[in-house]
Coordinates of C-alpha atoms in Angstrom, one line a residue:
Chain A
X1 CA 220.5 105.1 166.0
X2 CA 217.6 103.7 168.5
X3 CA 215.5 106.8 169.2
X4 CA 213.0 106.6 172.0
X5 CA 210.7 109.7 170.9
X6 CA 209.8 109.7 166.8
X7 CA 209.5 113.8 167.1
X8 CA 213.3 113.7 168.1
X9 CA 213.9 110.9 165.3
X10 CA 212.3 113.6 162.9
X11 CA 214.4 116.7 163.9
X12 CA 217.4 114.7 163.9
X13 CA 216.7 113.6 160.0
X14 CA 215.7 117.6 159.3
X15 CA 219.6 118.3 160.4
X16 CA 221.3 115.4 159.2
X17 CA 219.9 116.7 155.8
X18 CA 221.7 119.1 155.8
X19 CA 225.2 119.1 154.4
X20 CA 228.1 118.3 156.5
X21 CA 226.2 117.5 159.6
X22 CA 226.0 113.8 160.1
X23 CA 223.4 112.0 162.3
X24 CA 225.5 112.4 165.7
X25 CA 226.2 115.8 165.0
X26 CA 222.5 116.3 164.3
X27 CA 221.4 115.1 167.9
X28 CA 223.8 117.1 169.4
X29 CA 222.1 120.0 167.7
X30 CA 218.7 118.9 168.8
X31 CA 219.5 118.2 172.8
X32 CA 221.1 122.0 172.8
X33 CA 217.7 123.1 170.9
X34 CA 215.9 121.3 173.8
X35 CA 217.7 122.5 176.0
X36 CA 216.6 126.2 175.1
X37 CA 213.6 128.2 175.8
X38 CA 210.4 127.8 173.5
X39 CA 210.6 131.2 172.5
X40 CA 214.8 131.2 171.8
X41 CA 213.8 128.1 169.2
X42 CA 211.4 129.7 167.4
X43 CA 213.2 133.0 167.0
X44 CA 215.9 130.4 165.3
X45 CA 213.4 128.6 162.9
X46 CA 211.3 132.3 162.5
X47 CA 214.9 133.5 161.1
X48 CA 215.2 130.9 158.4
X49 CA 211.6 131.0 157.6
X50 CA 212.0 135.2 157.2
X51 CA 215.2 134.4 155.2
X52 CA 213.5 132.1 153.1
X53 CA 210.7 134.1 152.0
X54 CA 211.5 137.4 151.9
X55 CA 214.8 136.8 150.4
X56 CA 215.5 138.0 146.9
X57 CA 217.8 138.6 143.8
X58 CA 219.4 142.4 143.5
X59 CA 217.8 143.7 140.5
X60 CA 221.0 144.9 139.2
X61 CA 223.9 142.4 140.0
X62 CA 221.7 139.5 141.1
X63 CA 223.5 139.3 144.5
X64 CA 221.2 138.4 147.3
X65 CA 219.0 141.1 149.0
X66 CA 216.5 142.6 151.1
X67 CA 215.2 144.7 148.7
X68 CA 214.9 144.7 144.8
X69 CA 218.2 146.7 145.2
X70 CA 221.4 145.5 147.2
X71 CA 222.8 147.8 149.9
X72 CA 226.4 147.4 147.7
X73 CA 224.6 148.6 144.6
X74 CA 222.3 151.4 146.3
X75 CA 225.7 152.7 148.0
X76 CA 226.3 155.9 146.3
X77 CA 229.7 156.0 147.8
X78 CA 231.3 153.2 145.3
X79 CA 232.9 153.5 142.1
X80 CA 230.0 152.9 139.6
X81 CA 232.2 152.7 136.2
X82 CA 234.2 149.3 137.8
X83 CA 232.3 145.6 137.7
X84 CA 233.7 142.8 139.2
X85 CA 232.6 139.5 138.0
X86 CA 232.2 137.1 139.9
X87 CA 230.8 133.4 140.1
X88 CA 228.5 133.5 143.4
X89 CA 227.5 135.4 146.4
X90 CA 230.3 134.0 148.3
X91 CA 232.8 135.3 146.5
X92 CA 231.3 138.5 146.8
X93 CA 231.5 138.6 150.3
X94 CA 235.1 137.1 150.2
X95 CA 236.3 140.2 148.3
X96 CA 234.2 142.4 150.1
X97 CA 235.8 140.9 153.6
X98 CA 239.2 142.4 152.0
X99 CA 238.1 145.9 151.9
X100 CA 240.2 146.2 149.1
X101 CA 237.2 146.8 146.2
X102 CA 235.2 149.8 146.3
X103 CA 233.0 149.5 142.7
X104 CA 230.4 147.1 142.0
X105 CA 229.6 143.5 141.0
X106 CA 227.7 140.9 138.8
X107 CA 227.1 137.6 140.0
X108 CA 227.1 135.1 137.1
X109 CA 225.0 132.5 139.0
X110 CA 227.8 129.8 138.1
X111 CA 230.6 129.0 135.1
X112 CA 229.8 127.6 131.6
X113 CA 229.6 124.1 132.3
X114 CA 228.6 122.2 128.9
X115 CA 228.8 118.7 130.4
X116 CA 226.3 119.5 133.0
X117 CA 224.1 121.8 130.1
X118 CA 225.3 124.8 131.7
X119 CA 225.7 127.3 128.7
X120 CA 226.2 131.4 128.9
X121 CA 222.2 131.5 128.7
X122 CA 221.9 129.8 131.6
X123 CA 224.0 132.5 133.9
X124 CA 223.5 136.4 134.5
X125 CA 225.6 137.1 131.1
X126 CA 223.1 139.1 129.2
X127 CA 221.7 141.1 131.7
X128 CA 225.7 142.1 132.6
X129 CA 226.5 142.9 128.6
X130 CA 223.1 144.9 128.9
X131 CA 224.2 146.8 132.5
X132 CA 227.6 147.4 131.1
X133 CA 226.2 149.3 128.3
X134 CA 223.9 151.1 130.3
X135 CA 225.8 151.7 133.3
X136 CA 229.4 153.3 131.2
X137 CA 231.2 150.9 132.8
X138 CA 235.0 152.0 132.3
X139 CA 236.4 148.6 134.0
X140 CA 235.1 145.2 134.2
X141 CA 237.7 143.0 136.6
X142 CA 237.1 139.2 136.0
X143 CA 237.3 137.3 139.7
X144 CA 236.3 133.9 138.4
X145 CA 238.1 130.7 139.9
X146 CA 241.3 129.5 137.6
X147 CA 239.8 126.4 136.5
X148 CA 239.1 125.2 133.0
X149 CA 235.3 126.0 133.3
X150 CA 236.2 129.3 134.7
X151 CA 238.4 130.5 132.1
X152 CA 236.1 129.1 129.1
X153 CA 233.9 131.5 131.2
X154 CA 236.1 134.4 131.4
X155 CA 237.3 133.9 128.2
X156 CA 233.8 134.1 126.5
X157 CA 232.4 137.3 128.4
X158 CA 236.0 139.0 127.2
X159 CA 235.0 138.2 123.6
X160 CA 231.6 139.6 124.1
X161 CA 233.1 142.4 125.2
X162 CA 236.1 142.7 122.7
X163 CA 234.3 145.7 120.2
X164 CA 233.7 147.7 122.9
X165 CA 236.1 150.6 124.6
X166 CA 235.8 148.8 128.3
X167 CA 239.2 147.4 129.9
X168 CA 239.0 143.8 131.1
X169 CA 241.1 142.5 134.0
X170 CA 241.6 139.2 135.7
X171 CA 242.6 139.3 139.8
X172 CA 246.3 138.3 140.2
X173 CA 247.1 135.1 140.1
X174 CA 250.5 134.1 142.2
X175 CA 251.9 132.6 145.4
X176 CA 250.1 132.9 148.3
X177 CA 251.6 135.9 150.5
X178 CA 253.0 133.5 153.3
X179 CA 253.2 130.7 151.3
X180 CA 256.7 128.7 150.9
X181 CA 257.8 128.1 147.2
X182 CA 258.3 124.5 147.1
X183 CA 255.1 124.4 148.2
X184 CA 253.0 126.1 145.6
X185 CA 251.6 123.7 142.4
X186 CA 253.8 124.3 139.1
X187 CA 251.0 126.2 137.3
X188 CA 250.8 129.0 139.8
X189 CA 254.6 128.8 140.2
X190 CA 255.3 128.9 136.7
X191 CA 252.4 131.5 136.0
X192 CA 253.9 133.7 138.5
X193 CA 257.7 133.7 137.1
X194 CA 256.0 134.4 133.3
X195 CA 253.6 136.9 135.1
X196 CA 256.2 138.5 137.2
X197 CA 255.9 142.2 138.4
X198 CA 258.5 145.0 138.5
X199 CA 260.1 145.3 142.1
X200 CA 259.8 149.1 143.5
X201 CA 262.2 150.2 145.7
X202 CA 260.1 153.0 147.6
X203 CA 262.9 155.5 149.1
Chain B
X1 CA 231.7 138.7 157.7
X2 CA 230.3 141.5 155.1
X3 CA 225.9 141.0 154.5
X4 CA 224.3 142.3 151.8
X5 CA 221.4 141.0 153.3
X6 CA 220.0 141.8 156.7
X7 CA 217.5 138.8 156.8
X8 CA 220.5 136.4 155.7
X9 CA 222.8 137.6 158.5
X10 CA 219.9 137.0 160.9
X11 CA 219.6 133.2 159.5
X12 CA 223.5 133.3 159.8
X13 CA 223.7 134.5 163.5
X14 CA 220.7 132.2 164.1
X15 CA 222.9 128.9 163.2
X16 CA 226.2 130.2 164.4
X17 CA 224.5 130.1 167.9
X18 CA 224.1 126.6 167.7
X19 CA 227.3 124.4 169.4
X20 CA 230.0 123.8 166.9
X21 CA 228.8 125.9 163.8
X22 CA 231.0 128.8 162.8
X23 CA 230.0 131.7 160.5
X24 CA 231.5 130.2 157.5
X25 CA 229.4 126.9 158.2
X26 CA 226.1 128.8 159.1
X27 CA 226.4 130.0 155.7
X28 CA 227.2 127.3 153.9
X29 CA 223.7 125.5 155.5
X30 CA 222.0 128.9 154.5
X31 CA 222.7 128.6 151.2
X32 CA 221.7 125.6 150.9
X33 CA 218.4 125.8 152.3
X34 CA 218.4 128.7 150.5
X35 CA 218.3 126.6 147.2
X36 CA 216.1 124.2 148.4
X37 CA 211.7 124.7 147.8
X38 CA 210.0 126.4 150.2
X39 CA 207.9 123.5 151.4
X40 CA 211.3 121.8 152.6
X41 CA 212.5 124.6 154.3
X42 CA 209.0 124.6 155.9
X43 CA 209.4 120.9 157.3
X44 CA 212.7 121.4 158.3
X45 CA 211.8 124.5 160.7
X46 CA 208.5 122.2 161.6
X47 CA 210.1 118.9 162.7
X48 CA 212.4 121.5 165.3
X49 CA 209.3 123.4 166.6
X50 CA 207.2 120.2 166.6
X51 CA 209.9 118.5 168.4
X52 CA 210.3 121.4 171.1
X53 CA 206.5 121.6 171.4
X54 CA 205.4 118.1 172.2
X55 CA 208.7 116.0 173.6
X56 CA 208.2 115.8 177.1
X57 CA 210.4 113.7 179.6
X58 CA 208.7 109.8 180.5
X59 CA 207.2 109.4 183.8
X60 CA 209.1 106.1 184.8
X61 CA 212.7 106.7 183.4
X62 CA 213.2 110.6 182.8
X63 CA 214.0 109.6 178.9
X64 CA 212.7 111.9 176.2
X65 CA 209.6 110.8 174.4
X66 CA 206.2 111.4 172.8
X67 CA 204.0 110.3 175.3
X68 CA 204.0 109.8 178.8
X69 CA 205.6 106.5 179.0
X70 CA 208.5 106.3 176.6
X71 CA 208.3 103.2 174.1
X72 CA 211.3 101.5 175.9
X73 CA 209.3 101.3 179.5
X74 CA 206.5 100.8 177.5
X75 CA 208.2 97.3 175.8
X76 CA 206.8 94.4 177.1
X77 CA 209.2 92.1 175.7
X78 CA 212.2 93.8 178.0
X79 CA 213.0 92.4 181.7
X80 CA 211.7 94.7 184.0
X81 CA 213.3 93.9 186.9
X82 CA 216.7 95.1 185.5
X83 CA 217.5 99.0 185.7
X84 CA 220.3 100.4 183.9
X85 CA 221.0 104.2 185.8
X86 CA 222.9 106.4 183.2
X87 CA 223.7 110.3 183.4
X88 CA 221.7 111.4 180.0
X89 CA 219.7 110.4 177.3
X90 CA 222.6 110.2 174.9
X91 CA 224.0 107.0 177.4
X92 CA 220.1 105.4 176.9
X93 CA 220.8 106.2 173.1
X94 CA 224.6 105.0 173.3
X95 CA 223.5 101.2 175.0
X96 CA 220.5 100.5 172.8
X97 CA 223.1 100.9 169.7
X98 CA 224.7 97.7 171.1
X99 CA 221.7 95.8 171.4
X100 CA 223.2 94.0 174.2
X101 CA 220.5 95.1 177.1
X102 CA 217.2 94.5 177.2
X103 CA 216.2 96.1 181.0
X104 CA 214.8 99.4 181.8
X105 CA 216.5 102.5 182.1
X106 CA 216.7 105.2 184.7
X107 CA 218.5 108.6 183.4
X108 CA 219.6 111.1 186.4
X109 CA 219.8 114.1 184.1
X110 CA 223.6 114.5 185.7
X111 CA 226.0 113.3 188.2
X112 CA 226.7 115.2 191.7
X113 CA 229.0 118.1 191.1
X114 CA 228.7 120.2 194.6
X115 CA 231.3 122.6 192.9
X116 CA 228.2 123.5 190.4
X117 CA 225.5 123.3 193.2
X118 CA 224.3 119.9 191.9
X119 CA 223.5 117.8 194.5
X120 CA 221.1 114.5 195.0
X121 CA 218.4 116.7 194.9
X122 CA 218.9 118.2 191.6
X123 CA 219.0 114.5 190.1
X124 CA 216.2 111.9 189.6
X125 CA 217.6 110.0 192.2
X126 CA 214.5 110.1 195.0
X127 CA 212.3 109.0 191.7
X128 CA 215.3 106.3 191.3
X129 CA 215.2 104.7 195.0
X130 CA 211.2 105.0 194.7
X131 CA 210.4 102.6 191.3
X132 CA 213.1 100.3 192.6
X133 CA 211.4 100.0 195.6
X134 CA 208.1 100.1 193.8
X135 CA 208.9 97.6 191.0
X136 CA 211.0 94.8 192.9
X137 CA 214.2 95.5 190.8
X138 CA 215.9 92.8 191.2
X139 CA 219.5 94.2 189.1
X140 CA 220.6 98.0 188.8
X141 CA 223.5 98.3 186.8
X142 CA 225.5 101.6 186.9
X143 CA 226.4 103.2 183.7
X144 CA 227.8 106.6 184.9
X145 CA 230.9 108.3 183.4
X146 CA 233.9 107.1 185.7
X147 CA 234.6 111.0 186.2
X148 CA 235.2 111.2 190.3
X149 CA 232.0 112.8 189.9
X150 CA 230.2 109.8 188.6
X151 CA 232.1 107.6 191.2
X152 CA 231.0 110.1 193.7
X153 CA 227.4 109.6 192.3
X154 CA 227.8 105.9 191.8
X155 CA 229.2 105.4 195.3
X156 CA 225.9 108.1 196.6
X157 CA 223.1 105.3 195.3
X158 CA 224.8 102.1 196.1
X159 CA 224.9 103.7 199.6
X160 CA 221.3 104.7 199.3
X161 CA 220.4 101.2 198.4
X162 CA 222.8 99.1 200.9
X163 CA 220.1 97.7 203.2
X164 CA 218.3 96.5 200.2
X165 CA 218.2 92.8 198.5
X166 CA 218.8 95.3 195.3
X167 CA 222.3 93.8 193.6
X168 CA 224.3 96.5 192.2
X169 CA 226.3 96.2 188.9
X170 CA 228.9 98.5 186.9
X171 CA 229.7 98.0 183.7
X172 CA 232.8 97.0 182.9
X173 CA 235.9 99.2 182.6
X174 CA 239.1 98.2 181.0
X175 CA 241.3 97.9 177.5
X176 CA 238.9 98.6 174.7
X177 CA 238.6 96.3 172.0
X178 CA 241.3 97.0 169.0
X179 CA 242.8 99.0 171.1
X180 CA 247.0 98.6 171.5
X181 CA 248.0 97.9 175.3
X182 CA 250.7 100.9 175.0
X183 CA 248.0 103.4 174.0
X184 CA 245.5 102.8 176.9
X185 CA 246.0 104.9 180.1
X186 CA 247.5 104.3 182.9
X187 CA 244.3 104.1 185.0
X188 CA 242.4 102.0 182.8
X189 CA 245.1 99.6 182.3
X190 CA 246.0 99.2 185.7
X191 CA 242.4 98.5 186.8
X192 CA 242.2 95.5 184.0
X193 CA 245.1 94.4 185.7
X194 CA 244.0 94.3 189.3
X195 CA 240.1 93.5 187.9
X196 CA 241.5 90.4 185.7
X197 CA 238.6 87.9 184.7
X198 CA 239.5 84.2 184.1
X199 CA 239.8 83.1 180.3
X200 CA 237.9 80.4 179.4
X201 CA 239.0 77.8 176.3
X202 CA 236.0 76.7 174.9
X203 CA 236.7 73.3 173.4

């Protein structure tokens, strides 16, 4: 791309650094920026900058925060004695987008990866054996992705956890509520036939 | 979208503002800059305010640049009797990336749209009809959208310049290159018909 100003040269490699936003995309960004009032552009980049620096990890479940303790663990209205595990922040917010889990979580910080010299020290592991102690937690419900890094993952807390009186759970794995049969992959389809479920009829 | 973090759904809103970025994406680009060192999140937000700050629009052609003549009027190597009038600096950006012109430009910021209020004089047009007066042009080749608005303009300045010795060019319209004959519109391939150009065998 021929630019005729270096400054625009420079914003358009600051975007296109970032990922999923190619160079075109990039300028398109920048011309709407332009096209903005001083002050609108910087309250955009005073927003990351705040985010950036002010950000931190929740004391407790390591999720991302404002303050040394999350608003979901400082919420006195949630079940205290359930965890929910979980690899990231994301996935935090995906199950908290269901409104279908009212306890707490622990974000591991990522699975046990030994090829890339990811090992149980290097995630949130001791500091959720340590809260679960502290904290009585009655339930600890595994939401770690079905891959072979995330079982090995699952599978080691649950042996960490195997002397003590706390019930483990995994989320439900099946088909996909709208999704057509012939369509699902053969592990979920087969997990979900061994894995099946009593049918209620409510009357 | 659920927060745990005020300053993070700031960041988020402050992305999702920008054209073509949902939540979900907004996030994803937090998080990353989120991983990233602080200095780089500090350049990032620099080369946007930087730009903002000091881009101003060149004197002669209405381009962006850094100073007051933009580096393309400022190129001594380029024929300066030849003027190239375009809508926006995205066409200026579009025709350098051919390398097939080597005139001057002349961007309008626009094309006549009286249903929107924008007429000749919200366009660098009087600015236009004053260099090419001022700088014997010799050539101005139109390279506006063929929208009927940017016939309407195209047909506005060839009027404005009828009395002149200026000779006025469009570019070419027609079948793009690669492209199947049964694909192209009816329009476009109607116009190549009637706008045939004589084949030459070079032997």
């Amino acid at each position: 791309m021929n630019f005729s100003s270096k400054l625009m040269e420079q914003a358009v490699e600051a975007f296109a650094g970032l990922p999923g936003i190619g160079r075109k995309s990039a300028l398109r960004l920048i011309l709407h920026l332009l096209s903005k009032e001083q002050t609108d552009v910087e309250g955009f980049t005073q927003a990351i900058l705040d985010m950036k620096k002010n950000i931190r990890e929740c004391n407790h479940c390591h999720n991302l925060s404002d303050r040394e303790i999350c608003s979901i663990c400082d919420d006195l209205h949630r079940k205290n004695d359930v965890l929910c595990v979980v690899e990231s922040i994301r996935d935090v917010m995906a199950i908290e987008n269901t409104g279908q889990y009212r306890g707490l979580y622990h974000v591991l910080g990522g699975v046990i990866k030994p090829i890339e010299g990811i090992g149980p020290d290097q995630l949130n592991i001791d500091s959720l054996l340590e809260r679960i102690k502290k904290e009585k937690t009655r339930e600890v419900v595994m939401a770690i992705s079905p891959t072979i890094e995330g079982e090995t993952t699952t599978y080691y807390i649950s042996k960490q956890l195997k002397n003590t009186s706390v019930k483990i759970s995994t989320i439900a794995r099946g088909v996909s509520f709208g999704g057509e049969l012939q369509y699902a992959d053969e592990l979920t389809l087969g997990r979900s036939i061994v894995a099946r479920t009593p049918y209620n009829i409510s009357d």
